Amino acid sequence: MNPSNRFAIRVVHMVRTVYRRSTAIVACLMAEALDVQGLHLPLKSRYGRYTPLAKTLQEDPSCQLCCVLRKFMLQTDLSTIEENLHESDMPLLSTLRQVFII
């Protein structure tokens, strides 16, 4: 193998590792946030009025998930999540992807 080939192989490995770690972080956050009570309730408007766009965004499951994860990240100590992300404990990328498909 020539040096450029070896370099390309290492870059592909690096990209896959970064993707695996970022997917594992989100999966870990989702699992840990399930245990915390009070995070899953959406904020109520003071006046009870919403624009159609605000109502759509508030009812969208993806936006709800992002809000819950953001609240969890702000109130938790990230060292507990870091403990779950050891390379030897992380599942394969294909297994992590299945978490998000369900």
PDB file of N, CA and C in Angstrom:
ATOM      1  N   MET A   1       0.834  -1.187   0.000  1.00  0.00           N
ATOM      2  CA  MET A   1       0.000   0.000   0.000  1.00  0.00           C
ATOM      3  C   MET A   1       0.876   1.248   0.000  1.00  0.00           C
ATOM      4  N   ASN A   2       0.416   2.195  -0.696  1.00  0.00           N
ATOM      5  CA  ASN A   2       1.168   3.442  -0.685  1.00  0.00           C
ATOM      6  C   ASN A   2       0.668   4.329   0.475  1.00  0.00           C
ATOM      7  N   PRO A   3       1.414   5.345   0.833  1.00  0.00           N
ATOM      8  CA  PRO A   3       1.051   6.179   1.984  1.00  0.00           C
ATOM      9  C   PRO A   3      -0.301   6.874   1.839  1.00  0.00           C
ATOM     10  N   SER A   4      -0.668   7.281   0.653  1.00  0.00           N
ATOM     11  CA  SER A   4      -1.959   7.957   0.491  1.00  0.00           C
ATOM     12  C   SER A   4      -3.113   6.991   0.723  1.00  0.00           C
ATOM     13  N   ASN A   5      -2.940   5.744   0.360  1.00  0.00           N
ATOM     14  CA  ASN A   5      -3.965   4.731   0.603  1.00  0.00           C
ATOM     15  C   ASN A   5      -4.146   4.506   2.103  1.00  0.00           C
ATOM     16  N   ARG A   6      -3.050   4.389   2.823  1.00  0.00           N
ATOM     17  CA  ARG A   6      -3.115   4.200   4.273  1.00  0.00           C
ATOM     18  C   ARG A   6      -3.751   5.414   4.943  1.00  0.00           C
ATOM     19  N   PHE A   7      -3.408   6.591   4.440  1.00  0.00           N
ATOM     20  CA  PHE A   7      -3.996   7.812   4.992  1.00  0.00           C
ATOM     21  C   PHE A   7      -5.507   7.828   4.773  1.00  0.00           C
ATOM     22  N   ALA A   8      -5.940   7.454   3.584  1.00  0.00           N
ATOM     23  CA  ALA A   8      -7.369   7.423   3.288  1.00  0.00           C
ATOM     24  C   ALA A   8      -8.109   6.433   4.182  1.00  0.00           C
ATOM     25  N   ILE A   9      -7.506   5.293   4.447  1.00  0.00           N
ATOM     26  CA  ILE A   9      -8.120   4.293   5.324  1.00  0.00           C
ATOM     27  C   ILE A   9      -8.264   4.838   6.740  1.00  0.00           C
ATOM     28  N   ARG A  10      -7.251   5.532   7.219  1.00  0.00           N
ATOM     29  CA  ARG A  10      -7.305   6.105   8.565  1.00  0.00           C
ATOM     30  C   ARG A  10      -8.339   7.231   8.664  1.00  0.00           C
ATOM     31  N   VAL A  11      -8.489   8.008   7.608  1.00  0.00           N
ATOM     32  CA  VAL A  11      -9.492   9.077   7.613  1.00  0.00           C
ATOM     33  C   VAL A  11     -10.898   8.477   7.667  1.00  0.00           C
ATOM     34  N   VAL A  12     -11.141   7.435   6.893  1.00  0.00           N
ATOM     35  CA  VAL A  12     -12.446   6.773   6.917  1.00  0.00           C
ATOM     36  C   VAL A  12     -12.716   6.202   8.311  1.00  0.00           C
ATOM     37  N   HIS A  13     -11.701   5.603   8.916  1.00  0.00           N
ATOM     38  CA  HIS A  13     -11.852   5.072  10.273  1.00  0.00           C
ATOM     39  C   HIS A  13     -12.160   6.191  11.267  1.00  0.00           C
ATOM     40  N   MET A  14     -11.494   7.321  11.123  1.00  0.00           N
ATOM     41  CA  MET A  14     -11.725   8.449  12.010  1.00  0.00           C
ATOM     42  C   MET A  14     -13.155   8.967  11.873  1.00  0.00           C
ATOM     43  N   VAL A  15     -13.644   9.090  10.653  1.00  0.00           N
ATOM     44  CA  VAL A  15     -14.999   9.597  10.429  1.00  0.00           C
ATOM     45  C   VAL A  15     -16.030   8.641  11.025  1.00  0.00           C
ATOM     46  N   ARG A  16     -15.824   7.356  10.835  1.00  0.00           N
ATOM     47  CA  ARG A  16     -16.750   6.370  11.409  1.00  0.00           C
ATOM     48  C   ARG A  16     -16.719   6.403  12.937  1.00  0.00           C
ATOM     49  N   THR A  17     -15.559   6.597  13.513  1.00  0.00           N
ATOM     50  CA  THR A  17     -15.442   6.672  14.966  1.00  0.00           C
ATOM     51  C   THR A  17     -16.143   7.911  15.510  1.00  0.00           C
ATOM     52  N   VAL A  18     -15.995   9.029  14.834  1.00  0.00           N
ATOM     53  CA  VAL A  18     -16.672  10.256  15.257  1.00  0.00           C
ATOM     54  C   VAL A  18     -18.180  10.076  15.175  1.00  0.00           C
ATOM     55  N   TYR A  19     -18.666   9.478  14.106  1.00  0.00           N
ATOM     56  CA  TYR A  19     -20.098   9.262  13.943  1.00  0.00           C
ATOM     57  C   TYR A  19     -20.616   8.295  15.004  1.00  0.00           C
ATOM     58  N   ARG A  20     -19.841   7.255  15.305  1.00  0.00           N
ATOM     59  CA  ARG A  20     -20.240   6.289  16.323  1.00  0.00           C
ATOM     60  C   ARG A  20     -20.320   6.952  17.688  1.00  0.00           C
ATOM     61  N   ARG A  21     -19.335   7.787  18.014  1.00  0.00           N
ATOM     62  CA  ARG A  21     -19.339   8.447  19.314  1.00  0.00           C
ATOM     63  C   ARG A  21     -20.485   9.447  19.429  1.00  0.00           C
ATOM     64  N   SER A  22     -20.731  10.230  18.393  1.00  0.00           N
ATOM     65  CA  SER A  22     -21.826  11.199  18.472  1.00  0.00           C
ATOM     66  C   SER A  22     -23.179  10.498  18.574  1.00  0.00           C
ATOM     67  N   THR A  23     -23.345   9.390  17.870  1.00  0.00           N
ATOM     68  CA  THR A  23     -24.582   8.621  17.973  1.00  0.00           C
ATOM     69  C   THR A  23     -24.720   8.018  19.363  1.00  0.00           C
ATOM     70  N   ALA A  24     -23.631   7.539  19.935  1.00  0.00           N
ATOM     71  CA  ALA A  24     -23.663   6.978  21.285  1.00  0.00           C
ATOM     72  C   ALA A  24     -23.990   8.047  22.326  1.00  0.00           C
ATOM     73  N   ILE A  25     -23.512   9.247  22.133  1.00  0.00           N
ATOM     74  CA  ILE A  25     -23.805  10.337  23.062  1.00  0.00           C
ATOM     75  C   ILE A  25     -25.297  10.634  23.074  1.00  0.00           C
ATOM     76  N   VAL A  26     -25.890  10.746  21.904  1.00  0.00           N
ATOM     77  CA  VAL A  26     -27.319  11.052  21.833  1.00  0.00           C
ATOM     78  C   VAL A  26     -28.138   9.901  22.406  1.00  0.00           C
ATOM     79  N   ALA A  27     -27.760   8.665  22.117  1.00  0.00           N
ATOM     80  CA  ALA A  27     -28.477   7.511  22.668  1.00  0.00           C
ATOM     81  C   ALA A  27     -28.371   7.477  24.188  1.00  0.00           C
ATOM     82  N   CYS A  28     -27.198   7.790  24.719  1.00  0.00           N
ATOM     83  CA  CYS A  28     -27.006   7.821  26.169  1.00  0.00           C
ATOM     84  C   CYS A  28     -27.837   8.939  26.801  1.00  0.00           C
ATOM     85  N   LEU A  29     -27.858  10.090  26.178  1.00  0.00           N
ATOM     86  CA  LEU A  29     -28.672  11.194  26.687  1.00  0.00           C
ATOM     87  C   LEU A  29     -30.146  10.823  26.699  1.00  0.00           C
ATOM     88  N   MET A  30     -30.598  10.166  25.641  1.00  0.00           N
ATOM     89  CA  MET A  30     -32.000   9.764  25.575  1.00  0.00           C
ATOM     90  C   MET A  30     -32.330   8.770  26.682  1.00  0.00           C
ATOM     91  N   ALA A  31     -31.450   7.820  26.928  1.00  0.00           N
ATOM     92  CA  ALA A  31     -31.699   6.812  27.964  1.00  0.00           C
ATOM     93  C   ALA A  31     -31.664   7.426  29.361  1.00  0.00           C
ATOM     94  N   GLU A  32     -30.727   8.313  29.605  1.00  0.00           N
ATOM     95  CA  GLU A  32     -30.613   8.928  30.926  1.00  0.00           C
ATOM     96  C   GLU A  32     -31.750   9.906  31.198  1.00  0.00           C
ATOM     97  N   ALA A  33     -32.228  10.592  30.174  1.00  0.00           N
ATOM     98  CA  ALA A  33     -33.289  11.585  30.356  1.00  0.00           C
ATOM     99  C   ALA A  33     -34.636  10.937  30.657  1.00  0.00           C
ATOM    100  N   LEU A  34     -34.782   9.662  30.339  1.00  0.00           N
ATOM    101  CA  LEU A  34     -36.041   8.975  30.645  1.00  0.00           C
ATOM    102  C   LEU A  34     -36.296   8.895  32.137  1.00  0.00           C
ATOM    103  N   ASP A  35     -35.231   8.830  32.933  1.00  0.00           N
ATOM    104  CA  ASP A  35     -35.377   8.646  34.375  1.00  0.00           C
ATOM    105  C   ASP A  35     -35.720   9.927  35.120  1.00  0.00           C
ATOM    106  N   VAL A  36     -35.510  11.072  34.520  1.00  0.00           N
ATOM    107  CA  VAL A  36     -35.717  12.351  35.197  1.00  0.00           C
ATOM    108  C   VAL A  36     -37.175  12.772  35.030  1.00  0.00           C
ATOM    109  N   GLN A  37     -37.825  13.021  36.147  1.00  0.00           N
ATOM    110  CA  GLN A  37     -39.222  13.443  36.116  1.00  0.00           C
ATOM    111  C   GLN A  37     -39.324  14.950  35.888  1.00  0.00           C
ATOM    112  N   GLY A  38     -40.378  15.378  35.257  1.00  0.00           N
ATOM    113  CA  GLY A  38     -40.637  16.798  35.053  1.00  0.00           C
ATOM    114  C   GLY A  38     -40.001  17.388  33.809  1.00  0.00           C
ATOM    115  N   LEU A  39     -39.167  16.652  33.121  1.00  0.00           N
ATOM    116  CA  LEU A  39     -38.541  17.174  31.905  1.00  0.00           C
ATOM    117  C   LEU A  39     -39.451  17.056  30.691  1.00  0.00           C
ATOM    118  N   HIS A  40     -40.372  16.138  30.749  1.00  0.00           N
ATOM    119  CA  HIS A  40     -41.133  15.780  29.556  1.00  0.00           C
ATOM    120  C   HIS A  40     -42.376  16.637  29.346  1.00  0.00           C
ATOM    121  N   LEU A  41     -42.612  17.561  30.236  1.00  0.00           N
ATOM    122  CA  LEU A  41     -43.776  18.423  30.099  1.00  0.00           C
ATOM    123  C   LEU A  41     -43.389  19.698  29.351  1.00  0.00           C
ATOM    124  N   PRO A  42     -44.118  20.028  28.297  1.00  0.00           N
ATOM    125  CA  PRO A  42     -43.778  21.255  27.561  1.00  0.00           C
ATOM    126  C   PRO A  42     -44.138  22.496  28.369  1.00  0.00           C
ATOM    127  N   LEU A  43     -43.414  23.560  28.130  1.00  0.00           N
ATOM    128  CA  LEU A  43     -43.686  24.824  28.807  1.00  0.00           C
ATOM    129  C   LEU A  43     -45.006  25.397  28.309  1.00  0.00           C
ATOM    130  N   LYS A  44     -45.761  25.947  29.223  1.00  0.00           N
ATOM    131  CA  LYS A  44     -47.034  26.560  28.868  1.00  0.00           C
ATOM    132  C   LYS A  44     -46.833  28.056  28.661  1.00  0.00           C
ATOM    133  N   SER A  45     -47.556  28.578  27.709  1.00  0.00           N
ATOM    134  CA  SER A  45     -47.492  30.008  27.448  1.00  0.00           C
ATOM    135  C   SER A  45     -48.210  30.760  28.569  1.00  0.00           C
ATOM    136  N   ARG A  46     -47.699  31.903  28.911  1.00  0.00           N
ATOM    137  CA  ARG A  46     -48.308  32.695  29.963  1.00  0.00           C
ATOM    138  C   ARG A  46     -49.704  33.158  29.567  1.00  0.00           C
ATOM    139  N   TYR A  47     -49.896  33.405  28.299  1.00  0.00           N
ATOM    140  CA  TYR A  47     -51.159  33.943  27.828  1.00  0.00           C
ATOM    141  C   TYR A  47     -52.013  32.915  27.100  1.00  0.00           C
ATOM    142  N   GLY A  48     -51.494  31.747  26.869  1.00  0.00           N
ATOM    143  CA  GLY A  48     -52.268  30.697  26.217  1.00  0.00           C
ATOM    144  C   GLY A  48     -52.461  30.897  24.722  1.00  0.00           C
ATOM    145  N   ARG A  49     -51.733  31.801  24.141  1.00  0.00           N
ATOM    146  CA  ARG A  49     -51.863  32.060  22.701  1.00  0.00           C
ATOM    147  C   ARG A  49     -50.615  31.591  21.981  1.00  0.00           C
ATOM    148  N   TYR A  50     -50.826  30.946  20.875  1.00  0.00           N
ATOM    149  CA  TYR A  50     -49.727  30.463  20.052  1.00  0.00           C
ATOM    150  C   TYR A  50     -49.992  30.822  18.603  1.00  0.00           C
ATOM    151  N   THR A  51     -48.955  31.144  17.902  1.00  0.00           N
ATOM    152  CA  THR A  51     -49.091  31.294  16.460  1.00  0.00           C
ATOM    153  C   THR A  51     -49.181  29.887  15.870  1.00  0.00           C
ATOM    154  N   PRO A  52     -49.688  29.755  14.660  1.00  0.00           N
ATOM    155  CA  PRO A  52     -49.758  28.411  14.061  1.00  0.00           C
ATOM    156  C   PRO A  52     -48.390  27.737  13.952  1.00  0.00           C
ATOM    157  N   LEU A  53     -47.357  28.503  13.650  1.00  0.00           N
ATOM    158  CA  LEU A  53     -46.018  27.923  13.565  1.00  0.00           C
ATOM    159  C   LEU A  53     -45.538  27.453  14.941  1.00  0.00           C
ATOM    160  N   ALA A  54     -45.781  28.248  15.981  1.00  0.00           N
ATOM    161  CA  ALA A  54     -45.371  27.857  17.328  1.00  0.00           C
ATOM    162  C   ALA A  54     -46.112  26.610  17.788  1.00  0.00           C
ATOM    163  N   LYS A  55     -47.384  26.520  17.465  1.00  0.00           N
ATOM    164  CA  LYS A  55     -48.164  25.349  17.836  1.00  0.00           C
ATOM    165  C   LYS A  55     -47.656  24.104  17.115  1.00  0.00           C
ATOM    166  N   THR A  56     -47.320  24.258  15.839  1.00  0.00           N
ATOM    167  CA  THR A  56     -46.787  23.132  15.070  1.00  0.00           C
ATOM    168  C   THR A  56     -45.451  22.675  15.636  1.00  0.00           C
ATOM    169  N   LEU A  57     -44.585  23.620  15.965  1.00  0.00           N
ATOM    170  CA  LEU A  57     -43.278  23.268  16.522  1.00  0.00           C
ATOM    171  C   LEU A  57     -43.402  22.625  17.894  1.00  0.00           C
ATOM    172  N   GLN A  58     -44.337  23.092  18.693  1.00  0.00           N
ATOM    173  CA  GLN A  58     -44.500  22.541  20.028  1.00  0.00           C
ATOM    174  C   GLN A  58     -45.065  21.127  19.983  1.00  0.00           C
ATOM    175  N   GLU A  59     -45.856  20.815  18.969  1.00  0.00           N
ATOM    176  CA  GLU A  59     -46.446  19.486  18.862  1.00  0.00           C
ATOM    177  C   GLU A  59     -45.573  18.508  18.095  1.00  0.00           C
ATOM    178  N   ASP A  60     -44.528  18.988  17.451  1.00  0.00           N
ATOM    179  CA  ASP A  60     -43.643  18.117  16.670  1.00  0.00           C
ATOM    180  C   ASP A  60     -42.808  17.249  17.613  1.00  0.00           C
ATOM    181  N   PRO A  61     -42.845  15.917  17.450  1.00  0.00           N
ATOM    182  CA  PRO A  61     -42.084  15.034  18.353  1.00  0.00           C
ATOM    183  C   PRO A  61     -40.580  15.279  18.321  1.00  0.00           C
ATOM    184  N   SER A  62     -40.028  15.614  17.170  1.00  0.00           N
ATOM    185  CA  SER A  62     -38.590  15.874  17.088  1.00  0.00           C
ATOM    186  C   SER A  62     -38.208  17.104  17.895  1.00  0.00           C
ATOM    187  N   CYS A  63     -39.022  18.136  17.825  1.00  0.00           N
ATOM    188  CA  CYS A  63     -38.749  19.345  18.606  1.00  0.00           C
ATOM    189  C   CYS A  63     -38.921  19.080  20.096  1.00  0.00           C
ATOM    190  N   GLN A  64     -39.912  18.264  20.452  1.00  0.00           N
ATOM    191  CA  GLN A  64     -40.100  17.911  21.855  1.00  0.00           C
ATOM    192  C   GLN A  64     -38.891  17.155  22.384  1.00  0.00           C
ATOM    193  N   LEU A  65     -38.378  16.220  21.580  1.00  0.00           N
ATOM    194  CA  LEU A  65     -37.200  15.460  21.988  1.00  0.00           C
ATOM    195  C   LEU A  65     -35.998  16.374  22.172  1.00  0.00           C
ATOM    196  N   CYS A  66     -35.790  17.300  21.256  1.00  0.00           N
ATOM    197  CA  CYS A  66     -34.669  18.238  21.379  1.00  0.00           C
ATOM    198  C   CYS A  66     -34.797  19.107  22.624  1.00  0.00           C
ATOM    199  N   CYS A  67     -35.999  19.543  22.935  1.00  0.00           N
ATOM    200  CA  CYS A  67     -36.205  20.358  24.138  1.00  0.00           C
ATOM    201  C   CYS A  67     -35.917  19.562  25.407  1.00  0.00           C
ATOM    202  N   VAL A  68     -36.360  18.307  25.449  1.00  0.00           N
ATOM    203  CA  VAL A  68     -36.118  17.464  26.617  1.00  0.00           C
ATOM    204  C   VAL A  68     -34.631  17.220  26.779  1.00  0.00           C
ATOM    205  N   LEU A  69     -33.933  16.916  25.686  1.00  0.00           N
ATOM    206  CA  LEU A  69     -32.495  16.660  25.772  1.00  0.00           C
ATOM    207  C   LEU A  69     -31.722  17.916  26.173  1.00  0.00           C
ATOM    208  N   ARG A  70     -32.157  19.063  25.685  1.00  0.00           N
ATOM    209  CA  ARG A  70     -31.501  20.317  26.058  1.00  0.00           C
ATOM    210  C   ARG A  70     -31.684  20.595  27.551  1.00  0.00           C
ATOM    211  N   LYS A  71     -32.904  20.414  28.066  1.00  0.00           N
ATOM    212  CA  LYS A  71     -33.149  20.609  29.495  1.00  0.00           C
ATOM    213  C   LYS A  71     -32.307  19.649  30.329  1.00  0.00           C
ATOM    214  N   PHE A  72     -32.231  18.405  29.871  1.00  0.00           N
ATOM    215  CA  PHE A  72     -31.452  17.410  30.604  1.00  0.00           C
ATOM    216  C   PHE A  72     -29.979  17.770  30.622  1.00  0.00           C
ATOM    217  N   MET A  73     -29.463  18.209  29.483  1.00  0.00           N
ATOM    218  CA  MET A  73     -28.041  18.583  29.407  1.00  0.00           C
ATOM    219  C   MET A  73     -27.722  19.747  30.331  1.00  0.00           C
ATOM    220  N   LEU A  74     -28.653  20.688  30.466  1.00  0.00           N
ATOM    221  CA  LEU A  74     -28.395  21.859  31.294  1.00  0.00           C
ATOM    222  C   LEU A  74     -28.426  21.556  32.789  1.00  0.00           C
ATOM    223  N   GLN A  75     -29.152  20.523  33.190  1.00  0.00           N
ATOM    224  CA  GLN A  75     -29.277  20.276  34.615  1.00  0.00           C
ATOM    225  C   GLN A  75     -28.498  19.067  35.120  1.00  0.00           C
ATOM    226  N   THR A  76     -27.794  18.367  34.256  1.00  0.00           N
ATOM    227  CA  THR A  76     -27.074  17.179  34.693  1.00  0.00           C
ATOM    228  C   THR A  76     -25.570  17.401  34.660  1.00  0.00           C
ATOM    229  N   ASP A  77     -24.887  16.566  35.388  1.00  0.00           N
ATOM    230  CA  ASP A  77     -23.431  16.570  35.380  1.00  0.00           C
ATOM    231  C   ASP A  77     -22.974  15.667  34.238  1.00  0.00           C
ATOM    232  N   LEU A  78     -22.227  16.178  33.313  1.00  0.00           N
ATOM    233  CA  LEU A  78     -21.865  15.433  32.112  1.00  0.00           C
ATOM    234  C   LEU A  78     -20.831  14.339  32.378  1.00  0.00           C
ATOM    235  N   SER A  79     -20.262  14.308  33.563  1.00  0.00           N
ATOM    236  CA  SER A  79     -19.298  13.240  33.856  1.00  0.00           C
ATOM    237  C   SER A  79     -19.983  11.881  33.929  1.00  0.00           C
ATOM    238  N   THR A  80     -21.262  11.847  34.323  1.00  0.00           N
ATOM    239  CA  THR A  80     -21.986  10.576  34.347  1.00  0.00           C
ATOM    240  C   THR A  80     -22.199  10.036  32.941  1.00  0.00           C
ATOM    241  N   ILE A  81     -22.416  10.913  32.008  1.00  0.00           N
ATOM    242  CA  ILE A  81     -22.589  10.486  30.621  1.00  0.00           C
ATOM    243  C   ILE A  81     -21.251  10.057  30.037  1.00  0.00           C
ATOM    244  N   GLU A  82     -20.202  10.760  30.394  1.00  0.00           N
ATOM    245  CA  GLU A  82     -18.866  10.412  29.906  1.00  0.00           C
ATOM    246  C   GLU A  82     -18.437   9.021  30.383  1.00  0.00           C
ATOM    247  N   GLU A  83     -18.884   8.631  31.572  1.00  0.00           N
ATOM    248  CA  GLU A  83     -18.562   7.299  32.087  1.00  0.00           C
ATOM    249  C   GLU A  83     -19.168   6.189  31.225  1.00  0.00           C
ATOM    250  N   ASN A  84     -20.295   6.467  30.607  1.00  0.00           N
ATOM    251  CA  ASN A  84     -20.971   5.472  29.774  1.00  0.00           C
ATOM    252  C   ASN A  84     -20.394   5.370  28.373  1.00  0.00           C
ATOM    253  N   LEU A  85     -19.452   6.216  28.035  1.00  0.00           N
ATOM    254  CA  LEU A  85     -18.973   6.289  26.656  1.00  0.00           C
ATOM    255  C   LEU A  85     -17.573   5.716  26.475  1.00  0.00           C
ATOM    256  N   HIS A  86     -17.196   4.763  27.287  1.00  0.00           N
ATOM    257  CA  HIS A  86     -15.907   4.106  27.078  1.00  0.00           C
ATOM    258  C   HIS A  86     -15.965   3.297  25.787  1.00  0.00           C
ATOM    259  N   GLU A  87     -14.896   3.281  25.074  1.00  0.00           N
ATOM    260  CA  GLU A  87     -14.836   2.605  23.777  1.00  0.00           C
ATOM    261  C   GLU A  87     -15.208   1.125  23.892  1.00  0.00           C
ATOM    262  N   SER A  88     -14.794   0.491  24.975  1.00  0.00           N
ATOM    263  CA  SER A  88     -15.081  -0.934  25.133  1.00  0.00           C
ATOM    264  C   SER A  88     -16.550  -1.203  25.446  1.00  0.00           C
ATOM    265  N   ASP A  89     -17.272  -0.211  25.977  1.00  0.00           N
ATOM    266  CA  ASP A  89     -18.675  -0.395  26.351  1.00  0.00           C
ATOM    267  C   ASP A  89     -19.656  -0.001  25.257  1.00  0.00           C
ATOM    268  N   MET A  90     -19.201   0.738  24.266  1.00  0.00           N
ATOM    269  CA  MET A  90     -20.110   1.210  23.215  1.00  0.00           C
ATOM    270  C   MET A  90     -20.479   0.084  22.259  1.00  0.00           C
ATOM    271  N   PRO A  91     -21.756  -0.018  21.911  1.00  0.00           N
ATOM    272  CA  PRO A  91     -22.146  -1.022  20.920  1.00  0.00           C
ATOM    273  C   PRO A  91     -21.709  -0.620  19.520  1.00  0.00           C
ATOM    274  N   LEU A  92     -21.916  -1.505  18.591  1.00  0.00           N
ATOM    275  CA  LEU A  92     -21.571  -1.223  17.202  1.00  0.00           C
ATOM    276  C   LEU A  92     -22.446  -0.099  16.654  1.00  0.00           C
ATOM    277  N   LEU A  93     -21.977   0.528  15.612  1.00  0.00           N
ATOM    278  CA  LEU A  93     -22.711   1.627  15.004  1.00  0.00           C
ATOM    279  C   LEU A  93     -24.058   1.155  14.463  1.00  0.00           C
ATOM    280  N   SER A  94     -24.119  -0.038  13.915  1.00  0.00           N
ATOM    281  CA  SER A  94     -25.387  -0.552  13.383  1.00  0.00           C
ATOM    282  C   SER A  94     -26.408  -0.715  14.510  1.00  0.00           C
ATOM    283  N   THR A  95     -25.977  -1.116  15.688  1.00  0.00           N
ATOM    284  CA  THR A  95     -26.872  -1.243  16.835  1.00  0.00           C
ATOM    285  C   THR A  95     -27.336   0.136  17.299  1.00  0.00           C
ATOM    286  N   LEU A  96     -26.428   1.089  17.322  1.00  0.00           N
ATOM    287  CA  LEU A  96     -26.801   2.448  17.725  1.00  0.00           C
ATOM    288  C   LEU A  96     -27.788   3.076  16.750  1.00  0.00           C
ATOM    289  N   ARG A  97     -27.638   2.805  15.485  1.00  0.00           N
ATOM    290  CA  ARG A  97     -28.565   3.345  14.488  1.00  0.00           C
ATOM    291  C   ARG A  97     -29.976   2.800  14.695  1.00  0.00           C
ATOM    292  N   GLN A  98     -30.088   1.562  15.156  1.00  0.00           N
ATOM    293  CA  GLN A  98     -31.402   0.965  15.370  1.00  0.00           C
ATOM    294  C   GLN A  98     -32.150   1.651  16.503  1.00  0.00           C
ATOM    295  N   VAL A  99     -31.438   2.270  17.424  1.00  0.00           N
ATOM    296  CA  VAL A  99     -32.074   3.011  18.505  1.00  0.00           C
ATOM    297  C   VAL A  99     -32.926   4.147  17.938  1.00  0.00           C
ATOM    298  N   PHE A 100     -32.446   4.790  16.912  1.00  0.00           N
ATOM    299  CA  PHE A 100     -33.139   5.942  16.358  1.00  0.00           C
ATOM    300  C   PHE A 100     -34.214   5.561  15.354  1.00  0.00           C
ATOM    301  N   ILE A 101     -34.158   4.359  14.844  1.00  0.00           N
ATOM    302  CA  ILE A 101     -35.170   3.918  13.878  1.00  0.00           C
ATOM    303  C   ILE A 101     -36.459   3.553  14.572  1.00  0.00           C
ATOM    304  N   ILE A 102     -36.357   3.036  15.797  1.00  0.00           N
ATOM    305  CA  ILE A 102     -37.544   2.577  16.529  1.00  0.00           C
ATOM    306  C   ILE A 102     -38.412   3.706  16.900  1.00  0.00           C
TER     307      ILE A 102
END
